[in-house]
Coordinates of C-alpha atoms in Angstrom, one line a residue:
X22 CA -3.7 1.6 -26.5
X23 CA -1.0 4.2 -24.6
X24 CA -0.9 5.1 -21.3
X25 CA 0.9 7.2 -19.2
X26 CA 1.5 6.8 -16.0
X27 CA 2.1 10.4 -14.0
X28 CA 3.4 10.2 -10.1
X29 CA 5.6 13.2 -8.7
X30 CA 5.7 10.8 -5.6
X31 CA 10.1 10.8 -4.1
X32 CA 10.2 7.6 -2.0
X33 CA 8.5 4.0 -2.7
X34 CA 5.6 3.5 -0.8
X35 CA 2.2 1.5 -0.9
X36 CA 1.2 4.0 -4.1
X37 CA 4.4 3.3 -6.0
X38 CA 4.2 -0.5 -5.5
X39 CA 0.5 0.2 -6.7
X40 CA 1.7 1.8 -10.1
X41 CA 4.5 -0.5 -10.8
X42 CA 2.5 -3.7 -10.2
X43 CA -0.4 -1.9 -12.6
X44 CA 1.9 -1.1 -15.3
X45 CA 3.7 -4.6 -15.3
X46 CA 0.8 -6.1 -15.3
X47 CA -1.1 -3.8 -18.4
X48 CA 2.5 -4.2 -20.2
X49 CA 2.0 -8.0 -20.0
X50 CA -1.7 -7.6 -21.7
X51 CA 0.1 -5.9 -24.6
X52 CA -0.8 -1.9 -23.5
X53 CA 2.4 0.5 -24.3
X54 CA 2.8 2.0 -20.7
X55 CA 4.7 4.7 -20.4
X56 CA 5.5 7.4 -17.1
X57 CA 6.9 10.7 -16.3
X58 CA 8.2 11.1 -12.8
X59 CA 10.9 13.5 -10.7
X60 CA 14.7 13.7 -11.9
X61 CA 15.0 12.7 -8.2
X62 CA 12.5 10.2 -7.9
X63 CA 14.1 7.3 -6.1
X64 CA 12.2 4.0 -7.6
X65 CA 12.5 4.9 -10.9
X66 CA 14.6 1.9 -12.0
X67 CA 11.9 -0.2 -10.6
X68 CA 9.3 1.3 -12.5
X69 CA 11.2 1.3 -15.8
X70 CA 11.2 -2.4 -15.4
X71 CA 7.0 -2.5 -15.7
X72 CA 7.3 0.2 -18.7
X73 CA 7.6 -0.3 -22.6
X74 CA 10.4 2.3 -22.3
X75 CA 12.4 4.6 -19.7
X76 CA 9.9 7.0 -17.5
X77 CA 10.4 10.7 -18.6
X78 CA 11.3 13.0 -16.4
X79 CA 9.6 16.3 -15.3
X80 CA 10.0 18.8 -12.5
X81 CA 6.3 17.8 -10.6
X82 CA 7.6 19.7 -7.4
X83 CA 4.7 22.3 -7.8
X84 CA 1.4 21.5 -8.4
X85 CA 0.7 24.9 -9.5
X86 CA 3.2 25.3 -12.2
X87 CA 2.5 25.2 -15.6
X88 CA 5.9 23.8 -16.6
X89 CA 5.0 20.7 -15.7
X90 CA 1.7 20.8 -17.2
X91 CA 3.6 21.7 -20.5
X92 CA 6.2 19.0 -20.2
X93 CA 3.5 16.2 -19.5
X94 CA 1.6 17.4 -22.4
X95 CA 5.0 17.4 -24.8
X96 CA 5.5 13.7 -23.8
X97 CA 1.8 12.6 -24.5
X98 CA 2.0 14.0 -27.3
X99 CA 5.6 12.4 -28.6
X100 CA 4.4 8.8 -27.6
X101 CA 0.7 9.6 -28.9
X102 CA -0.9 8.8 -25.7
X103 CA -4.6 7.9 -25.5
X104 CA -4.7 8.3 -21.6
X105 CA -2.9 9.9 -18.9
X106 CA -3.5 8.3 -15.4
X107 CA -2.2 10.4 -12.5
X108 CA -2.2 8.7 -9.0
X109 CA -1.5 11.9 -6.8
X110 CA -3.7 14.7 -5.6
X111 CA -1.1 17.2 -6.2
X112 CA -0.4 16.2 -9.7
X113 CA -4.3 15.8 -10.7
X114 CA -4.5 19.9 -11.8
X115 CA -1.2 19.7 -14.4
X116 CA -2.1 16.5 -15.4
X117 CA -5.7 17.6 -16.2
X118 CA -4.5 20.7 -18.1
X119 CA -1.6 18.5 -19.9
X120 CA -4.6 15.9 -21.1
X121 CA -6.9 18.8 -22.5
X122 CA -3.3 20.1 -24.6
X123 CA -2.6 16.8 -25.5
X124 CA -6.0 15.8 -26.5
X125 CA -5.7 12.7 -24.6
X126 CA -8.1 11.0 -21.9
X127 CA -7.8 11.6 -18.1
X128 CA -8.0 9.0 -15.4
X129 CA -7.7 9.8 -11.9
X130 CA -6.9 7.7 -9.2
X131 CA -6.8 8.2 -5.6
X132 CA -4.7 6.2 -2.9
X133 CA -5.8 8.3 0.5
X134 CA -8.5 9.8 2.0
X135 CA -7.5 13.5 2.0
X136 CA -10.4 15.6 0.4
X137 CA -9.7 17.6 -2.7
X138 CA -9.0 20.9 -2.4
X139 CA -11.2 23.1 -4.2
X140 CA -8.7 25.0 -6.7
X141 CA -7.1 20.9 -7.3
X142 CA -11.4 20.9 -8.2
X143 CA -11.9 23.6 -10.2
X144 CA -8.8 22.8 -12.4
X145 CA -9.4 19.1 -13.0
X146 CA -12.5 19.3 -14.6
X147 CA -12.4 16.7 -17.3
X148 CA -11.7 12.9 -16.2
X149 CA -12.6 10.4 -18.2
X150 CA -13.0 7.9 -14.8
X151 CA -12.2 8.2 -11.2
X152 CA -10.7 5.6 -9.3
X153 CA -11.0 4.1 -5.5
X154 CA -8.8 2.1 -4.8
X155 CA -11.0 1.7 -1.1
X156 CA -14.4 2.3 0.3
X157 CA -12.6 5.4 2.3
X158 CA -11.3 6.7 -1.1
X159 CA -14.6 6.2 -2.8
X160 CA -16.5 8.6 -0.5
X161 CA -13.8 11.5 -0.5
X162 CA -13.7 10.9 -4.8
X163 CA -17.5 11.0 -4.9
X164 CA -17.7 14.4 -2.7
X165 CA -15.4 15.8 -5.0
X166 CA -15.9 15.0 -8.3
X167 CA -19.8 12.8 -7.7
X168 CA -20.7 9.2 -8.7
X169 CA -21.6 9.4 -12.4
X170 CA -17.1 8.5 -13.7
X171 CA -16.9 7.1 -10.3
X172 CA -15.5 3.3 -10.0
X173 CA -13.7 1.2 -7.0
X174 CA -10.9 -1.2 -7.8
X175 CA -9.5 -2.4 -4.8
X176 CA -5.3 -2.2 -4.8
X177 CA -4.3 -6.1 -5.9
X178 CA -1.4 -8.0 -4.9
X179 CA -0.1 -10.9 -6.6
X180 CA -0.4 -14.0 -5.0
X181 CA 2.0 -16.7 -4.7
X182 CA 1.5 -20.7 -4.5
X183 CA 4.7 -21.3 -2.4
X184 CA 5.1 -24.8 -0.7
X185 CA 5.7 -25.6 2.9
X186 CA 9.5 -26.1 2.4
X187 CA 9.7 -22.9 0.6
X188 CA 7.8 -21.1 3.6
X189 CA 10.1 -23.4 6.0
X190 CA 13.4 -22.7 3.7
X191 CA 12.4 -18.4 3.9
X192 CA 11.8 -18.6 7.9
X193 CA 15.2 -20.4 8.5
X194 CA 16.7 -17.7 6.7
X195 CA 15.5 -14.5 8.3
X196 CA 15.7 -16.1 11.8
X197 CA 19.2 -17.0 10.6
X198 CA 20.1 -13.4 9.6
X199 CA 18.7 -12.0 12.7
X200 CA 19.1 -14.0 15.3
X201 CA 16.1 -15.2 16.2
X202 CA 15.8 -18.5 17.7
X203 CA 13.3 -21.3 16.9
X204 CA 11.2 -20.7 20.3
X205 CA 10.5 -17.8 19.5
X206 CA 6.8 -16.5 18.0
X207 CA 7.7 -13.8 15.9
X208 CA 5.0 -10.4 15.4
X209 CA 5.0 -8.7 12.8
X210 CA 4.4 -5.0 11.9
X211 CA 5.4 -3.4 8.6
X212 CA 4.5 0.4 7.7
X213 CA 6.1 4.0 8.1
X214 CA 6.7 5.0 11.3
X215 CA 4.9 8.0 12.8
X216 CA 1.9 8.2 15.4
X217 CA -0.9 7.9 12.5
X218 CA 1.0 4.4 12.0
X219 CA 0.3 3.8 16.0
X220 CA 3.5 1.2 16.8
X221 CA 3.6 3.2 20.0
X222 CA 0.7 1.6 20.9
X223 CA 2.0 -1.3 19.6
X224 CA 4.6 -1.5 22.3
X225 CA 2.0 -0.9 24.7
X226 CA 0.6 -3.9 23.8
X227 CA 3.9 -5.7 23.4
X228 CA 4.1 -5.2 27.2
X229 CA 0.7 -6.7 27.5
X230 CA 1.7 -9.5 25.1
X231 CA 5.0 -10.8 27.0
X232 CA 3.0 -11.0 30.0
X233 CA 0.6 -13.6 28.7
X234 CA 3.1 -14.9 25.6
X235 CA 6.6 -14.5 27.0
X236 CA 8.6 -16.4 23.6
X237 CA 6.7 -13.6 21.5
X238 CA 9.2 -11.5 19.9
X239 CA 7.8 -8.2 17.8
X240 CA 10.1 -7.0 14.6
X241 CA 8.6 -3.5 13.5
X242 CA 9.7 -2.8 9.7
X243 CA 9.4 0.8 8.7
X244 CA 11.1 4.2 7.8
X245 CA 10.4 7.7 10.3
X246 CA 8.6 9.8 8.3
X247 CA 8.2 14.0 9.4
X248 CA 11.8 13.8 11.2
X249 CA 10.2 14.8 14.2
X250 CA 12.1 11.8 17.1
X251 CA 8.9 9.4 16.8
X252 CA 11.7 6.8 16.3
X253 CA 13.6 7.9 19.5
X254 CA 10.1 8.0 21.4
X255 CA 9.4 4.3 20.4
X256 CA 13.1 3.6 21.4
X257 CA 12.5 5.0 25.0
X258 CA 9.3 3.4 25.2
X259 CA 11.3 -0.2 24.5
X260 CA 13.7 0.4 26.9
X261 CA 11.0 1.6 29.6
X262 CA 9.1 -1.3 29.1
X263 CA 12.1 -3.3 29.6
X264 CA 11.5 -5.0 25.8
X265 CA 15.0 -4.5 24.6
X266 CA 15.6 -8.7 24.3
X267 CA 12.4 -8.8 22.0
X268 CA 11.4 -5.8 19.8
X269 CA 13.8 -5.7 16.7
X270 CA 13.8 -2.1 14.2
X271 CA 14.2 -2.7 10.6
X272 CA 14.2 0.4 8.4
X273 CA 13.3 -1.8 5.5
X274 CA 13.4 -5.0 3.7
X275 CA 13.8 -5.6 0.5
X276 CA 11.9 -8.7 -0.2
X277 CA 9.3 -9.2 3.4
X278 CA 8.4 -13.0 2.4
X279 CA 11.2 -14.5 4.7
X280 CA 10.0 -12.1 7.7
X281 CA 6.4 -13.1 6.9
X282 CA 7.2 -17.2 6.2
X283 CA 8.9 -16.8 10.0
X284 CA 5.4 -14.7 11.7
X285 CA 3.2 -16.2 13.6
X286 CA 1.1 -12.9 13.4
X287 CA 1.0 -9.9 11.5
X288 CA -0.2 -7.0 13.7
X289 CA -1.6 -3.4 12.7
X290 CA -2.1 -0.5 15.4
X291 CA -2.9 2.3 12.8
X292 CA -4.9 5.0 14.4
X293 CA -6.5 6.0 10.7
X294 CA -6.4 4.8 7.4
X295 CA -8.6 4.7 4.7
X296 CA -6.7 3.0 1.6
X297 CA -6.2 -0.7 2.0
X298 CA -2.9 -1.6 3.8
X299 CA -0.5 -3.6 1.6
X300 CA 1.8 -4.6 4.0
X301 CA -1.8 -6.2 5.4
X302 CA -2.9 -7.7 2.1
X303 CA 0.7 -9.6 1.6
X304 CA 0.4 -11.1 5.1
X305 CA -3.2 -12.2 4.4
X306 CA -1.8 -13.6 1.2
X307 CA 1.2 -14.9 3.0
X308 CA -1.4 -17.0 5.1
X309 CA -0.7 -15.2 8.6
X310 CA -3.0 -14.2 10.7
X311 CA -3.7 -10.8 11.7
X312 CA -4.6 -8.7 14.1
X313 CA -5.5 -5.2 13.4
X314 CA -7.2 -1.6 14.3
X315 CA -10.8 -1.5 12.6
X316 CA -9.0 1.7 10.3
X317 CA -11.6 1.9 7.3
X318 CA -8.4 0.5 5.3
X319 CA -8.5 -2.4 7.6
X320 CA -12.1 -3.1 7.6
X321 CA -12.0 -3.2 3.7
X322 CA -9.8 -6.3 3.9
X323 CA -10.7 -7.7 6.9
X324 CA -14.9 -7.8 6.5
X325 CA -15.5 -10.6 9.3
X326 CA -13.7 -12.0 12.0
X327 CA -12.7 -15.4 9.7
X328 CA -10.4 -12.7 8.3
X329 CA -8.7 -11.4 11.0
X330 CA -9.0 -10.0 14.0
X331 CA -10.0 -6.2 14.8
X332 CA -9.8 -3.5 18.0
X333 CA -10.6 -0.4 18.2
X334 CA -7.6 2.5 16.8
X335 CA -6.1 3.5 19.9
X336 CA -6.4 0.8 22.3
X337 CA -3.1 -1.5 22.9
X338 CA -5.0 -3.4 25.5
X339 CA -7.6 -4.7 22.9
X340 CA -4.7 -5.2 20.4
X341 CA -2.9 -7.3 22.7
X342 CA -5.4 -9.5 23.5
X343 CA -6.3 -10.3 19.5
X344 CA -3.0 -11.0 19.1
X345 CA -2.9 -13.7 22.5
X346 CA -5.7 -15.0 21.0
X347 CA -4.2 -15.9 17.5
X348 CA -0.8 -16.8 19.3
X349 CA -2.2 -19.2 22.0
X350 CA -5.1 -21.1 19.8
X351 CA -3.2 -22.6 16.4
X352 CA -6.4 -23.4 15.4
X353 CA -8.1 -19.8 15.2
X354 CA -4.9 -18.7 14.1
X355 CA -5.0 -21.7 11.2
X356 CA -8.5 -21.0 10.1
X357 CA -8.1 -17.3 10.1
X358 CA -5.4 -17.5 7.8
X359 CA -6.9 -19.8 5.3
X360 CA -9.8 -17.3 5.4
X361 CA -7.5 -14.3 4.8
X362 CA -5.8 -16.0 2.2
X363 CA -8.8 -16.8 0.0
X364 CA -10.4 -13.9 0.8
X365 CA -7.0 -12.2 -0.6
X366 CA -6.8 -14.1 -4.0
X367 CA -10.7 -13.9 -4.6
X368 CA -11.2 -10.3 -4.1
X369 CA -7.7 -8.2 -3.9
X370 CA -5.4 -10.4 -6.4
X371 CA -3.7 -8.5 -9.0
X372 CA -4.3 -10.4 -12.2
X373 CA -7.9 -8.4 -11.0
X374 CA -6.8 -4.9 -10.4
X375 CA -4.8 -5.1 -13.9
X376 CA -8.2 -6.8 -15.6
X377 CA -10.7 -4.3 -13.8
X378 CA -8.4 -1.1 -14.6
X379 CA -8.0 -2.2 -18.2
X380 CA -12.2 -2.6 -18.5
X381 CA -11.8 1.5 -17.5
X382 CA -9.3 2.2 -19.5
X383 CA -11.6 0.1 -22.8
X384 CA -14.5 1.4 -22.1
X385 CA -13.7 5.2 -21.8
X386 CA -11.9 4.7 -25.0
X387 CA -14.8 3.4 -26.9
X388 CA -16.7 6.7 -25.5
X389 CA -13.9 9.2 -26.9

């Protein structure tokens, strides 16, 4: 079996991670994966280690041109591919129109919970199977294209059996690095920075935190997306709040398990969200206790409170306190995590996202 893999996405994000982690694993089943991306694309030496060859390259930069349609079609037809999954919205109509050229199958999945326009509608007419990779995702997918090809697979993460030194040996490291000493009860928060990712209300609740939890110490991973001075605002609202000595900005990281080995909490304060948070997922699977906004992304991971705990989006006061709660009682916090952490490997591990998306992938073909 061929696939090919078909993302105009620039920058690595929770999607990208999604496809790489998909293709290793199908590659590792013995499926030839292939993928056409951007000239520009930015992660595509980390894809072309999940592929059975280099990605391709194609414009992608407009949904609406035909080029690309034409290229993707070329390529499926060089590597005689039996499927072309496309993970994007804005790449569903030239993939669609490159399957019917290429005579191959289409898959679709989708990572948000943006509705389908209705020309992306009227163009993509023939999938072989949708994809939700969440209960948000499955709704929008089933408005647009109904119920009948329609499947969820929840995104997977892999999930490691590390020992307590190793955990001890990664937390001495980044507290090393960073300079964070040994008292201190690190929070943390990974995700792109802009008001939809709500870590101004986050430092709201940092405020609230230090009152109650004065060693906590908050490290905020993420990247400002829209260039519009969100990061300056959260700046100004650290120095305001006179949390200067305990909030630490890291654009990125290129491997979070020593920040997560050395968290005593993994906090959310997303206003929406509808796919499942990875960042999330890998601190459930990290066993550390969370404390989150009940997003519809959220709730898919986190169905009870043995999971983690939930506020409502927009309320740092109610964040605060989930998070004192899971800081000042080690054994909530303890039980929480062992929760999260089965609940992770039993119903979001990859080895079952790769399984699950191969069953699609069989039993559309024996349909063709």
């Amino acid at each position: 079996m061929r696939i090919l893999q078909v993302s105009s996405a620039l920058r690595f994000g929770g999607c990208e991670e999604h496809i790489c982690d998909l293709s290793a694993g199908l590659s590792a089943r013995g499926v030839e994966v292939r993928a056409v991306v951007r000239a520009d694309c930015e992660w595509k030496d980390r894809l072309a280690d999940a592929l059975s060859g280099a990605p391709f390259e194609a414009d992608l930069k407009n949904p609406k041109d035909l080029r690309s349609a034409f290229r993707i079609a070329g390529i499926a037809r060089e590597v005689g591919t039996d499927f072309i999954h496309v993970h994007l919205a804005c790449d569903y109509a030239p993939a669609s129109i490159a399957a019917r050229m290429a005579s191959a199958r289409l898959i679709l999945t989708h990572h948000g919970s943006e509705p389908i326009s209705l020309a992306t509608r009227f163009l993509t007419r023939n999938p072989a199977r949708v994809i939700a990779v969440s209960r948000g995702s499955e709704q929008s997918l089933s408005e647009s294209f109904g119920r009948k090809r329609l499947v969820c697979i929840p995104s997977g993460h892999s999930v490691h059996n590390r020992t307590a030194s190793d955990f001890e040996n990664l937390a001495d490291e980044f507290r090393r690095v960073y300079g964070i000493s040994i008292e201190r009860k690190v929070v943390a928060a990974i995700g792109e920075l802009s008001p939809n990712g709500g870590q101004d209300d986050l430092i709201l609740s940092a405020a609230e935190i230090i009152r109650e939890v004065p060693t906590a110490y908050f490290v905020i991973i993420g990247k400002e997306t829209g260039g519009d001075g969100f990061k300056r605002k959260l700046r100004r609202l650290v120095k305001v709040s006179d949390l200067e000595e305990c909030v630490l900005f890291l654009d990125r990281l290129e491997d979070t398990n020593p920040l997560l080995a050395t968290s005593s909490v993994f906090a959310s304060a997303a206003r929406s969200g509808n796919g499942a948070d990875l960042a999330m997922l890998e601190a459930m699977e990290a066993g550390v206790p969370v404390a989150a906004t009940g997003t519809k992304g959220a709730r898919d991971l986190i169905e009870t409170e043995r999971h983690g705990l939930l506020s409502d989006p927009g309320d740092p006061v109610g964040l605060a306190r989930s998070v004192c709660r899971l800081l000042t009682d080690p054994a909530l916090a303890a039980e929480t995590a062992r929760s999260a952490r089965r609940r992770a490997k039993e119903r979001f591990s990859l080895e079952l996202m790769v399984e699950s998306t191969l069953e699609v992938y069989e039993a559309a073909f024996a349909k063709r």
